[in-house]
mmCIF file of C-alpha atoms in Angstrom:
data_model
loop_
_atom_site.group_PDB
_atom_site.id
_atom_site.type_symbol
_atom_site.label_atom_id
_atom_site.label_comp_id
_atom_site.label_asym_id
_atom_site.label_seq_id
_atom_site.Cartn_x
_atom_site.Cartn_y
_atom_site.Cartn_z
ATOM 1 C CA MET A 1 2.389 -6.787 -38.667
ATOM 2 C CA THR A 2 1.749 -3.298 -37.052
ATOM 3 C CA SER A 3 1.366 -0.059 -38.720
ATOM 4 C CA LYS A 4 3.225 3.220 -37.777
ATOM 5 C CA ASP A 5 -0.206 4.374 -36.362
ATOM 6 C CA ASP A 6 -0.597 1.465 -34.051
ATOM 7 C CA LYS A 7 2.952 1.956 -32.600
ATOM 8 C CA THR A 8 2.009 5.798 -31.952
ATOM 9 C CA ASN A 9 -1.225 4.847 -30.278
ATOM 10 C CA ASN A 10 0.499 2.307 -28.010
ATOM 11 C CA LYS A 11 3.323 4.790 -26.809
ATOM 12 C CA LEU A 12 2.988 6.250 -23.360
ATOM 13 C CA SER A 13 3.166 9.965 -23.045
ATOM 14 C CA VAL A 14 5.938 11.415 -20.850
ATOM 15 C CA ASP A 15 3.278 12.528 -18.218
ATOM 16 C CA ASP A 16 2.058 8.872 -18.027
ATOM 17 C CA ILE A 17 5.512 7.542 -17.736
ATOM 18 C CA LEU A 18 6.423 10.170 -14.910
ATOM 19 C CA LEU A 19 3.172 9.216 -13.105
ATOM 20 C CA GLN A 20 4.048 5.494 -13.230
ATOM 21 C CA LEU A 21 7.465 6.228 -11.950
ATOM 22 C CA GLN A 22 6.225 8.314 -9.074
ATOM 23 C CA GLU A 23 3.775 5.557 -8.116
ATOM 24 C CA ARG A 24 6.637 2.988 -8.178
ATOM 25 C CA ALA A 25 8.896 5.457 -5.897
ATOM 26 C CA LYS A 26 5.968 5.717 -3.404
ATOM 27 C CA GLU A 27 5.813 1.838 -3.319
ATOM 28 C CA LEU A 28 9.318 1.458 -2.703
ATOM 29 C CA ASN A 29 9.645 4.088 -0.012
ATOM 30 C CA CYS A 30 6.846 2.220 1.679
ATOM 31 C CA LEU A 31 8.541 -1.064 1.505
ATOM 32 C CA TYR A 32 11.866 0.625 2.594
ATOM 33 C CA LYS A 33 10.045 1.931 5.735
ATOM 34 C CA VAL A 34 8.465 -1.496 6.559
ATOM 35 C CA ASP A 35 11.833 -3.206 6.305
ATOM 36 C CA GLU A 36 13.426 -0.518 8.566
ATOM 37 C CA ALA A 37 10.505 -1.211 11.101
ATOM 38 C CA LEU A 38 11.126 -4.967 11.043
ATOM 39 C CA SER A 39 14.928 -4.584 10.983
ATOM 40 C CA ARG A 40 15.409 -2.286 13.957
ATOM 41 C CA PRO A 41 16.861 -4.245 17.065
ATOM 42 C CA GLY A 42 14.962 -3.912 20.232
ATOM 43 C CA SER A 43 11.787 -2.819 18.846
ATOM 44 C CA ASP A 44 8.473 -4.072 20.486
ATOM 45 C CA LEU A 45 5.379 -5.183 18.614
ATOM 46 C CA GLU A 46 3.453 -2.200 19.113
ATOM 47 C CA GLN A 47 6.330 0.128 17.659
ATOM 48 C CA ILE A 48 6.836 -2.038 14.765
ATOM 49 C CA CYS A 49 3.071 -2.323 13.813
ATOM 50 C CA ASN A 50 2.533 1.537 14.474
ATOM 51 C CA GLU A 51 5.422 2.220 12.140
ATOM 52 C CA ILE A 52 3.998 -0.125 9.312
ATOM 53 C CA ILE A 53 0.585 1.280 9.763
ATOM 54 C CA ALA A 54 2.104 4.840 9.421
ATOM 55 C CA ALA A 55 4.134 3.719 6.194
ATOM 56 C CA ILE A 56 1.291 2.242 4.294
ATOM 57 C CA PRO A 57 -1.002 4.803 3.220
ATOM 58 C CA PRO A 58 1.650 6.980 1.590
ATOM 59 C CA GLY A 59 2.551 4.052 -0.578
ATOM 60 C CA TRP A 60 -0.794 3.425 -2.102
ATOM 61 C CA GLN A 61 -2.189 5.255 -4.966
ATOM 62 C CA TYR A 62 -4.764 7.294 -3.164
ATOM 63 C CA PRO A 63 -3.135 7.992 0.248
ATOM 64 C CA GLU A 64 -5.576 10.486 1.236
ATOM 65 C CA VAL A 65 -8.340 7.761 1.491
ATOM 66 C CA CYS A 66 -6.180 5.026 2.625
ATOM 67 C CA VAL A 67 -6.079 3.355 6.089
ATOM 68 C CA ALA A 68 -4.603 0.297 7.272
ATOM 69 C CA LYS A 69 -5.157 -2.328 10.128
ATOM 70 C CA ILE A 70 -2.817 -4.964 11.557
ATOM 71 C CA ASP A 71 -4.381 -7.781 13.621
ATOM 72 C CA ILE A 72 -1.770 -9.901 15.104
ATOM 73 C CA SER A 73 -1.528 -12.340 17.951
ATOM 74 C CA GLY A 74 -4.678 -10.875 19.447
ATOM 75 C CA GLN A 75 -3.666 -7.277 19.099
ATOM 76 C CA VAL A 76 -5.135 -4.766 16.739
ATOM 77 C CA PHE A 77 -3.388 -1.630 15.404
ATOM 78 C CA THR A 78 -5.071 0.917 13.140
ATOM 79 C CA SER A 79 -4.358 4.035 11.320
ATOM 80 C CA GLN A 80 -5.844 7.231 12.646
ATOM 81 C CA ASN A 81 -9.680 7.697 11.513
ATOM 82 C CA PHE A 82 -9.640 4.064 10.603
ATOM 83 C CA LYS A 83 -12.772 2.494 9.157
ATOM 84 C CA GLU A 84 -13.535 -0.619 7.570
ATOM 85 C CA THR A 85 -15.012 -0.456 4.144
ATOM 86 C CA GLU A 86 -15.922 -2.741 1.200
ATOM 87 C CA TRP A 87 -12.637 -1.620 -0.598
ATOM 88 C CA VAL A 88 -10.065 -3.569 1.092
ATOM 89 C CA GLN A 89 -6.723 -5.564 0.261
ATOM 90 C CA THR A 90 -5.932 -8.448 3.031
ATOM 91 C CA ALA A 91 -2.773 -10.516 3.508
ATOM 92 C CA GLU A 92 -2.057 -13.118 6.181
ATOM 93 C CA ILE A 93 0.992 -12.452 8.304
ATOM 94 C CA SER A 94 2.611 -15.824 8.980
ATOM 95 C CA THR A 95 5.958 -17.222 9.792
ATOM 96 C CA SER A 96 7.309 -20.744 9.583
ATOM 97 C CA GLY A 97 3.776 -21.847 8.187
ATOM 98 C CA ILE A 98 1.900 -20.563 11.049
ATOM 99 C CA THR A 99 -0.597 -17.715 10.620
ATOM 100 C CA LEU A 100 -0.250 -15.065 13.246
ATOM 101 C CA GLY A 101 -2.782 -12.459 11.839
ATOM 102 C CA GLN A 102 -3.520 -10.516 9.089
ATOM 103 C CA ILE A 103 -2.742 -6.946 7.610
ATOM 104 C CA SER A 104 -5.632 -5.083 5.674
ATOM 105 C CA VAL A 105 -5.455 -1.964 3.726
ATOM 106 C CA TYR A 106 -8.936 -0.135 3.138
ATOM 107 C CA TYR A 107 -9.936 2.995 0.909
ATOM 108 C CA THR A 108 -12.455 4.900 2.784
ATOM 109 C CA GLU A 109 -14.269 5.524 -0.345
ATOM 110 C CA GLU A 110 -14.504 4.238 -3.801
ATOM 111 C CA MET A 111 -11.602 4.755 -6.199
ATOM 112 C CA PRO A 112 -11.001 3.875 -9.921
ATOM 113 C CA GLU A 113 -9.550 0.619 -10.341
#
């Protein structure tokens, strides 16, 4: 059984909720831009990758210290001022079970978890 004080302590403030909604909106905007880049007929690999690289940092929580890299089929595409650091998220790029490369998103400095 929970007390009234427990329920009050577990409630998020309006500011917290707004911040969470803003973060979700940034993430969705990033996904829409990636989808647009991948769906545009006639685009070449370089154009697609550069659009994705541009879309990623604004979608992360700390865009001012976020950079991205796509390594696909032997070609590498990076954000401006790119540098590898220890703060990275990486995912494989694959199709039909074949790995073609990877995408990596880095923070250029340590951020809170």
